[in-house]
Amino acid sequence: MSTALTLWRSVRPGPALGMSVAAVAAALLIGGVLVALMGVSVGEAVAAFADGAWGSPYALAASINRALVLMLVGLGFVLAERASLTNVGGEGQIAVGGIAATAFALWPPVAGLPWGLAFIVPMLGACLAGALWGGVAGVLKVKAGTNEVIATLLLSFIAVWLVYGSVQSEQLLRRPMTTSATLPESLEIPLATQLPLLLGDASVPLHAGLPIGLVFAVVVAVVLGFTVLGLRLRATGLNARAARRAGMAVDRLTVGVLCAAGALGGLAGACMLQGEQYTLKAGFSSGYGFDGLVVGLLARGSVPGVIAGSLLFGFLRSGGINMEMVAQVPTALVVVIQGLIIVILAGAALAIQRMEARR
Amino acid sequence: MIEPELAAVFVGSSIRLAAPLLLAATGELVSERAGVLNMSVEGMMLTGAFAGAVGSWATGSPLIGLALGVLCVLPIAWLQAFLSITLRANQIVTGIGINILVLGATTLGYRALFGSRSRAEIPGLDKWAPPGLADIPLLGEHVFHQTWLLYGAVLLVIVVAWVMRSTSLGLALHAAGTAPQAAANSGLKVTRIRYGAVLFTGFMSALAGCFLSIGDIHTFTEGMTGGAGYLAIAAVIFGNWKLGRTLLACGLFGAATALQFQLPAMGVQVPSALLIMLPYVLALLAVGGLVGRQVAPAALTRPYTGH
């Protein structure tokens, strides 16, 4: 009973939830006004949006797959945030995860592995690559005092071009028979290394990444809410000097938590590649890392918040794509809505803090 | 042996590519000295590039474009100042939010205005070479024959250097970013100084953005700043919050970018992705302490609560 009570206390909605809902509502409202200004019927746009987001089992599954990617990046953000570290490197972590997953999946021995290892090994490789990418920012922070925001951001730019470079050269991952006319891309990964579909039916493309991702969500929630490690992270975040004096390995925690966040980002990259795209292309991460960052920001440190936010943004993405195709409303509208949400919530942060302090 | 003409072209294009960074980084430096980190410098540049292009396209006058660019960036800079100074919001989060917002808004605006006329040529700023220098063989044509805004930028940077070093305003800026409480106690209006500094960053970023769209390539493309704003911030860190070294960093990033065009012209085969990545790698090495340990203004990113 008391465990249930603690669990509830850790997830119960605070005033931040109301503010988040209000911010999202305001941003959507402004989005609606913009649609009307563009001379598109709002009803038509909303219908196209809903159809693309959840109008069919296929659309619903595609939205959930998108949400999964955002959730993993958001979890990484929240994990690092607990130690007062701002991981804005999701985009780069997805990118290196995608490169590693492709490389492992295309490595001939991997496709022949038994017991489902054929698709797990590339995922592990992606986690490792993401952890390395996050770890670089951690080591720079600890050794040189580099602000992790700048470091993870620069690493993102580097990683995005690494994807481009790795599909540009035939010695690396480029598909050999492409001519200069086609955009460079890798070979399609073998079937055995693709994530198995949960329902075995391509018309509902939910894949094995979903249960894996949910397990990670539970693990992160438990670590943050119920373990000594979670407490240490919080202590480090609140006052690193005091935590160090209390005997905590602050440097190791900093590097470790950024590695873990990076691993989650890398896994997100593997899910995109092995569960949906199957071929590595330049720009394959297409902003999911930054969307995942927004999800993490919105969640204000809560794992259920990450899940809710990632669903919202997964639907926004899917609906936005359909809105562009059917109602000729550019997907950039969705980007505007996301920007508005961040700006409104950032501006309201002080008010939220005061409300939470009064509770 | 490198041909002299190729070398002159390289120097010229390095300077041309460094110019927008130089403008944005100088603006960013002033604001960071006053204690506000504008991650939104990327968004402010993009707004400037877009508004400048629209103004120039609509009126046929690049000068009006430049003015419109500055005019449209000031509200964005004010928003950044209001959020981070008055509402004391996290400066990094607000910056990223504004960048995302601007990326979406300029893309929408571009589609709405230009639509199918995409990549249409837009009237650009005139080129000019200082008399005398223009006549030097090779250098005159390839190095000194530049958009006049570049010379304006150099002038602006000199003025900023003088203000920061030798005036009471420079001292006040420094105080607001180092010891805001002490500054307030001695009668300085910290909040007002910081607002001014952020608006100045907006002004400089607008010029930088206009340099890209109507100064350099005479068109606007979606998300055309492509991370230049973040490079400007990296240049400030590289420069250890000192103007001279910041300029050096901008030059280095400009030269690294120019290599993309230079190496293929020299017949050197390097994957283009590696070259595009180079400035970011250099920036990472720089912020990673390769150039010595940095000392940021003591109150950077800390809101001033006023009591």
Tab-separated table of C-alpha atoms in Angstrom, chain A residues 16-336:
chain	number	residue	atom	x	y	z
A	16	ALA	CA	3.052	21.986	-14.203
A	17	LEU	CA	0.621	19.653	-15.958
A	18	GLY	CA	-2.052	22.318	-16.140
A	19	MET	CA	0.484	24.779	-17.472
A	20	SER	CA	1.742	22.286	-20.062
A	21	VAL	CA	-1.800	21.605	-21.234
A	22	ALA	CA	-2.490	25.328	-21.430
A	23	ALA	CA	0.716	25.948	-23.387
A	24	VAL	CA	-0.085	23.158	-25.842
A	25	ALA	CA	-3.644	24.417	-26.240
A	26	ALA	CA	-2.476	27.990	-26.858
A	27	ALA	CA	0.093	26.828	-29.408
A	28	LEU	CA	-2.483	24.689	-31.228
A	29	LEU	CA	-4.889	27.624	-31.259
A	30	ILE	CA	-2.250	29.872	-32.838
A	31	GLY	CA	-1.553	27.056	-35.312
A	32	GLY	CA	-5.255	27.055	-36.236
A	33	VAL	CA	-5.195	30.808	-36.777
A	34	LEU	CA	-2.132	30.433	-39.025
A	35	VAL	CA	-3.931	27.750	-41.060
A	36	ALA	CA	-6.861	30.106	-41.539
A	37	LEU	CA	-4.467	32.922	-42.541
A	38	MET	CA	-2.988	30.642	-45.183
A	39	GLY	CA	-6.429	30.473	-46.717
A	40	VAL	CA	-6.976	26.805	-45.919
A	41	SER	CA	-10.235	25.683	-44.355
A	42	VAL	CA	-9.484	24.890	-40.722
A	43	GLY	CA	-11.985	22.039	-40.709
A	44	GLU	CA	-10.312	20.462	-43.713
A	45	ALA	CA	-6.863	20.836	-42.151
A	46	VAL	CA	-8.015	19.320	-38.850
A	47	ALA	CA	-9.663	16.420	-40.687
A	48	ALA	CA	-6.487	15.750	-42.650
A	49	PHE	CA	-4.521	15.994	-39.427
A	50	ALA	CA	-6.724	13.535	-37.542
A	51	ASP	CA	-6.758	11.146	-40.472
A	52	GLY	CA	-2.963	11.113	-40.631
A	53	ALA	CA	-2.504	10.870	-36.878
A	54	TRP	CA	-4.998	8.160	-35.908
A	55	GLY	CA	-7.420	7.732	-38.811
A	56	SER	CA	-6.511	4.104	-39.540
A	57	PRO	CA	-4.735	1.265	-37.730
A	58	TYR	CA	-1.740	1.940	-39.970
A	59	ALA	CA	-1.695	5.667	-39.146
A	60	LEU	CA	-2.106	4.968	-35.439
A	61	ALA	CA	0.758	2.459	-35.443
A	62	ALA	CA	2.978	4.842	-37.410
A	63	SER	CA	2.271	7.607	-34.876
A	64	ILE	CA	3.118	5.287	-32.002
A	65	ASN	CA	6.376	4.261	-33.693
A	66	ARG	CA	7.269	7.952	-33.985
A	67	ALA	CA	6.279	8.490	-30.359
A	68	LEU	CA	8.574	5.636	-29.323
A	69	VAL	CA	11.595	7.360	-30.853
A	70	LEU	CA	10.680	10.645	-29.157
A	71	MET	CA	10.075	8.856	-25.859
A	72	LEU	CA	13.555	7.315	-25.865
A	73	VAL	CA	15.221	10.663	-26.536
A	74	GLY	CA	12.957	12.323	-23.951
A	75	LEU	CA	13.875	9.693	-21.349
A	76	GLY	CA	17.544	10.420	-21.983
A	77	PHE	CA	16.880	14.111	-21.485
A	78	VAL	CA	14.993	13.564	-18.225
A	79	LEU	CA	17.659	11.203	-16.904
A	80	ALA	CA	20.424	13.756	-17.490
A	81	GLU	CA	18.206	16.563	-16.255
A	82	ARG	CA	17.981	14.882	-12.865
A	83	ALA	CA	21.690	15.588	-12.467
A	84	SER	CA	21.107	19.154	-13.745
A	85	LEU	CA	22.665	18.261	-17.084
A	86	THR	CA	20.980	19.480	-20.252
A	87	ASN	CA	21.403	16.912	-23.009
A	88	VAL	CA	20.492	18.584	-26.276
A	89	GLY	CA	22.406	16.002	-28.288
A	90	GLY	CA	19.525	13.639	-29.113
A	91	GLU	CA	19.813	14.339	-32.819
A	92	GLY	CA	23.482	13.326	-32.893
A	93	GLN	CA	22.883	10.314	-30.686
A	94	ILE	CA	20.148	9.110	-33.052
A	95	ALA	CA	22.509	9.672	-35.973
A	96	VAL	CA	25.426	7.667	-34.584
A	97	GLY	CA	22.961	5.009	-33.389
A	98	GLY	CA	21.653	4.751	-36.940
A	99	ILE	CA	25.164	4.438	-38.372
A	100	ALA	CA	26.120	1.721	-35.881
A	101	ALA	CA	22.860	-0.192	-36.338
A	102	THR	CA	23.325	-0.132	-40.121
A	103	ALA	CA	26.950	-1.216	-39.911
A	104	PHE	CA	26.145	-4.136	-37.617
A	105	ALA	CA	23.042	-5.181	-39.559
A	106	LEU	CA	24.998	-5.209	-42.813
A	107	TRP	CA	27.893	-7.150	-41.286
A	108	PRO	CA	27.310	-10.587	-42.821
A	109	PRO	CA	27.732	-12.790	-39.694
A	110	VAL	CA	25.089	-10.801	-37.777
A	111	ALA	CA	22.144	-11.699	-40.026
A	112	GLY	CA	22.829	-15.401	-39.383
A	113	LEU	CA	22.749	-15.170	-35.591
A	114	PRO	CA	20.157	-17.362	-33.850
A	115	TRP	CA	17.592	-16.565	-31.114
A	116	GLY	CA	16.675	-13.114	-32.307
A	117	LEU	CA	20.251	-11.932	-31.818
A	118	ALA	CA	20.265	-10.803	-35.436
A	119	PHE	CA	18.178	-7.767	-34.591
A	120	ILE	CA	19.397	-7.308	-31.024
A	121	VAL	CA	23.100	-7.032	-31.855
A	122	PRO	CA	22.653	-3.951	-34.095
A	123	MET	CA	20.498	-2.392	-31.361
A	124	LEU	CA	23.228	-2.979	-28.807
A	125	GLY	CA	25.767	-1.517	-31.214
A	126	ALA	CA	23.562	1.558	-31.579
A	127	CYS	CA	23.303	1.921	-27.784
A	128	LEU	CA	27.067	1.689	-27.509
A	129	ALA	CA	27.616	4.308	-30.211
A	130	GLY	CA	25.084	6.635	-28.581
A	131	ALA	CA	26.692	6.098	-25.178
A	132	LEU	CA	30.062	6.999	-26.641
A	133	TRP	CA	28.611	10.152	-28.200
A	134	GLY	CA	26.975	11.190	-24.931
A	135	GLY	CA	30.090	10.186	-23.010
A	136	VAL	CA	32.289	12.564	-25.015
A	137	ALA	CA	30.207	15.470	-23.741
A	138	GLY	CA	30.447	14.036	-20.216
A	139	VAL	CA	34.214	13.695	-20.320
A	140	LEU	CA	34.607	17.216	-21.747
A	141	LYS	CA	32.401	18.525	-18.944
A	142	VAL	CA	34.382	16.760	-16.245
A	143	LYS	CA	37.877	17.305	-17.641
A	144	ALA	CA	37.602	20.718	-19.252
A	145	GLY	CA	34.497	22.217	-17.667
A	146	THR	CA	32.846	22.474	-21.089
A	147	ASN	CA	29.173	23.365	-20.978
A	148	GLU	CA	27.368	20.165	-21.998
A	149	VAL	CA	24.764	22.105	-23.975
A	150	ILE	CA	27.360	23.476	-26.377
A	151	ALA	CA	29.223	20.147	-26.500
A	152	THR	CA	26.162	17.975	-27.207
A	153	LEU	CA	24.926	20.481	-29.761
A	154	LEU	CA	28.240	20.580	-31.652
A	155	LEU	CA	28.407	16.775	-31.458
A	156	SER	CA	24.965	16.675	-33.067
A	157	PHE	CA	26.119	18.734	-36.034
A	158	ILE	CA	29.177	16.504	-36.384
A	159	ALA	CA	27.106	13.297	-36.208
A	160	VAL	CA	24.568	14.454	-38.769
A	161	TRP	CA	27.420	14.999	-41.231
A	162	LEU	CA	28.946	11.661	-40.223
A	163	VAL	CA	25.790	9.983	-41.521
A	164	TYR	CA	26.186	11.901	-44.739
A	165	GLY	CA	29.851	10.945	-44.976
A	166	SER	CA	29.262	7.283	-44.223
A	167	VAL	CA	26.730	6.858	-47.029
A	168	GLN	CA	28.848	8.944	-49.381
A	169	SER	CA	31.715	6.513	-49.593
A	170	GLU	CA	31.566	2.969	-50.937
A	171	GLN	CA	34.336	1.975	-48.545
A	172	LEU	CA	31.909	2.776	-45.756
A	173	LEU	CA	28.186	2.162	-46.041
A	174	ARG	CA	27.226	3.396	-49.497
A	175	ARG	CA	25.203	1.022	-51.659
A	176	PRO	CA	27.637	0.057	-54.419
A	177	MET	CA	25.370	0.251	-57.454
A	178	THR	CA	23.952	3.743	-56.940
A	179	THR	CA	24.869	6.163	-59.664
A	180	SER	CA	25.754	9.760	-58.992
A	181	ALA	CA	22.193	10.654	-59.970
A	182	THR	CA	20.570	8.855	-57.049
A	183	LEU	CA	21.037	10.166	-53.554
A	184	PRO	CA	23.663	8.162	-51.687
A	185	GLU	CA	22.218	5.592	-49.302
A	186	SER	CA	23.168	2.278	-47.733
A	187	LEU	CA	21.963	-1.164	-48.758
A	188	GLU	CA	18.706	-2.275	-47.200
A	189	ILE	CA	19.433	-4.206	-44.014
A	190	PRO	CA	18.663	-7.973	-44.112
A	191	LEU	CA	15.200	-9.079	-43.015
A	192	ALA	CA	16.546	-10.940	-39.983
A	193	THR	CA	18.028	-7.721	-38.603
A	194	GLN	CA	14.813	-5.735	-39.005
A	195	LEU	CA	12.677	-5.337	-35.895
A	196	PRO	CA	9.943	-8.001	-35.895
A	197	LEU	CA	6.395	-6.682	-36.302
A	198	LEU	CA	4.356	-7.277	-33.165
A	199	LEU	CA	1.207	-8.317	-34.992
A	200	GLY	CA	3.046	-9.956	-37.886
A	201	ASP	CA	1.030	-7.771	-40.218
A	202	ALA	CA	2.525	-4.931	-42.260
A	203	SER	CA	-0.767	-3.008	-42.202
A	204	VAL	CA	-0.188	-2.354	-38.471
A	205	PRO	CA	3.548	-1.645	-38.360
A	206	LEU	CA	3.996	-1.721	-34.568
A	207	HIS	CA	7.412	-3.294	-33.978
A	208	ALA	CA	9.449	-4.924	-31.245
A	209	GLY	CA	11.028	-1.597	-30.328
A	210	LEU	CA	7.828	-0.645	-28.508
A	211	PRO	CA	7.987	-3.211	-25.676
A	212	ILE	CA	11.748	-2.667	-25.382
A	213	GLY	CA	11.213	1.082	-25.114
A	214	LEU	CA	8.481	0.679	-22.510
A	215	VAL	CA	10.783	-1.510	-20.410
A	216	PHE	CA	13.357	1.299	-20.536
A	217	ALA	CA	10.698	3.807	-19.494
A	218	VAL	CA	9.898	1.698	-16.428
A	219	VAL	CA	13.608	1.259	-15.657
A	220	VAL	CA	14.230	5.007	-15.847
A	221	ALA	CA	11.164	5.727	-13.684
A	222	VAL	CA	12.292	3.206	-11.057
A	223	VAL	CA	15.908	4.409	-11.091
A	224	LEU	CA	14.863	8.029	-10.675
A	225	GLY	CA	12.111	7.392	-8.146
A	226	PHE	CA	13.212	4.497	-6.005
A	227	THR	CA	16.943	3.926	-6.052
A	228	VAL	CA	20.018	5.300	-4.342
A	229	LEU	CA	21.389	6.060	-7.792
A	230	GLY	CA	18.426	8.331	-8.465
A	231	LEU	CA	19.052	10.080	-5.176
A	232	ARG	CA	22.739	10.525	-5.978
A	233	LEU	CA	21.883	12.014	-9.356
A	234	ARG	CA	19.549	14.494	-7.697
A	235	ALA	CA	22.148	15.360	-5.068
A	236	THR	CA	24.737	15.913	-7.793
A	237	GLY	CA	22.310	18.093	-9.680
A	238	LEU	CA	21.344	20.176	-6.680
A	239	ASN	CA	24.848	20.835	-5.405
A	240	ALA	CA	27.765	19.021	-6.978
A	241	ARG	CA	30.225	20.350	-4.408
A	242	ALA	CA	28.167	19.099	-1.466
A	243	ALA	CA	27.610	15.756	-3.184
A	244	ARG	CA	31.341	15.400	-3.711
A	245	ARG	CA	31.992	16.219	-0.060
A	246	ALA	CA	29.444	13.557	0.898
A	247	GLY	CA	31.645	11.040	-0.884
A	248	MET	CA	29.816	10.687	-4.181
A	249	ALA	CA	31.781	10.055	-7.351
A	250	VAL	CA	30.320	13.144	-9.011
A	251	ASP	CA	32.541	12.975	-12.094
A	252	ARG	CA	31.711	9.350	-12.714
A	253	LEU	CA	27.994	10.059	-12.224
A	254	THR	CA	28.169	12.932	-14.713
A	255	VAL	CA	29.890	10.896	-17.404
A	256	GLY	CA	27.731	7.849	-16.653
A	257	VAL	CA	24.402	9.627	-16.852
A	258	LEU	CA	25.336	11.314	-20.141
A	259	CYS	CA	26.435	7.912	-21.487
A	260	ALA	CA	23.093	6.435	-20.452
A	261	ALA	CA	21.184	9.305	-22.045
A	262	GLY	CA	23.251	8.842	-25.194
A	263	ALA	CA	22.551	5.107	-25.212
A	264	LEU	CA	18.821	5.827	-25.154
A	265	GLY	CA	19.288	8.215	-28.080
A	266	GLY	CA	21.295	5.585	-29.932
A	267	LEU	CA	18.546	3.043	-29.326
A	268	ALA	CA	16.066	5.531	-30.774
A	269	GLY	CA	18.237	5.645	-33.890
A	270	ALA	CA	18.231	1.849	-34.092
A	271	CYS	CA	14.419	1.801	-33.801
A	272	MET	CA	14.105	4.294	-36.658
A	273	LEU	CA	16.480	2.354	-38.866
A	274	GLN	CA	15.611	-1.243	-38.034
A	275	GLY	CA	11.900	-0.672	-37.451
A	276	GLU	CA	10.928	1.718	-40.178
A	277	GLN	CA	13.445	2.936	-42.733
A	278	TYR	CA	15.709	-0.135	-43.220
A	279	THR	CA	18.133	1.978	-45.308
A	280	LEU	CA	20.502	4.634	-43.989
A	281	LYS	CA	20.162	7.939	-45.820
A	282	ALA	CA	21.628	11.389	-45.232
A	283	GLY	CA	19.352	13.309	-42.896
A	284	PHE	CA	17.587	10.157	-41.735
A	285	SER	CA	17.216	11.497	-38.192
A	286	SER	CA	15.139	14.391	-39.620
A	287	GLY	CA	14.778	16.429	-36.451
A	288	TYR	CA	13.516	13.632	-34.192
A	289	GLY	CA	16.343	14.410	-31.780
A	290	PHE	CA	15.203	17.998	-31.359
A	291	ASP	CA	11.567	16.922	-31.044
A	292	GLY	CA	12.600	14.428	-28.373
A	293	LEU	CA	14.390	17.254	-26.584
A	294	VAL	CA	11.150	19.247	-26.564
A	295	VAL	CA	9.317	16.225	-25.168
A	296	GLY	CA	11.895	16.001	-22.390
A	297	LEU	CA	11.506	19.709	-21.636
A	298	LEU	CA	7.723	19.462	-21.520
A	299	ALA	CA	7.809	16.500	-19.157
A	300	ARG	CA	9.435	18.522	-16.365
A	301	GLY	CA	11.333	15.504	-15.088
A	302	SER	CA	8.489	13.007	-14.983
A	303	VAL	CA	8.523	9.740	-16.939
A	304	PRO	CA	4.731	9.632	-17.441
A	305	GLY	CA	5.146	13.180	-18.715
A	306	VAL	CA	7.659	11.941	-21.280
A	307	ILE	CA	5.230	9.277	-22.470
A	308	ALA	CA	2.358	11.759	-22.754
A	309	GLY	CA	4.549	14.311	-24.518
A	310	SER	CA	5.976	11.803	-26.963
A	311	LEU	CA	2.491	10.627	-27.917
A	312	LEU	CA	1.442	14.244	-28.461
A	313	PHE	CA	4.452	14.928	-30.698
A	314	GLY	CA	4.174	11.578	-32.473
A	315	PHE	CA	0.607	12.451	-33.417
A	316	LEU	CA	1.639	16.009	-34.334
A	317	ARG	CA	4.287	14.659	-36.707
A	318	SER	CA	2.069	12.089	-38.399
A	319	GLY	CA	-0.870	14.458	-38.613
A	320	GLY	CA	1.383	17.243	-39.881
A	321	ILE	CA	2.720	15.088	-42.710
A	322	ASN	CA	-0.782	14.180	-43.821
A	323	MET	CA	-1.891	17.794	-43.492
A	324	GLU	CA	0.826	18.789	-45.961
A	325	MET	CA	-0.144	16.066	-48.416
A	326	VAL	CA	-3.902	16.462	-48.243
A	327	ALA	CA	-4.590	20.054	-47.215
A	328	GLN	CA	-1.382	21.731	-48.519
A	329	VAL	CA	-0.438	23.093	-45.105
A	330	PRO	CA	3.377	22.972	-44.809
A	331	THR	CA	4.710	20.718	-42.018
A	332	ALA	CA	6.675	23.774	-40.901
A	333	LEU	CA	3.444	24.701	-39.104
A	334	VAL	CA	4.088	21.826	-36.702
A	335	VAL	CA	7.598	23.204	-36.121
A	336	VAL	CA	6.083	26.609	-35.289
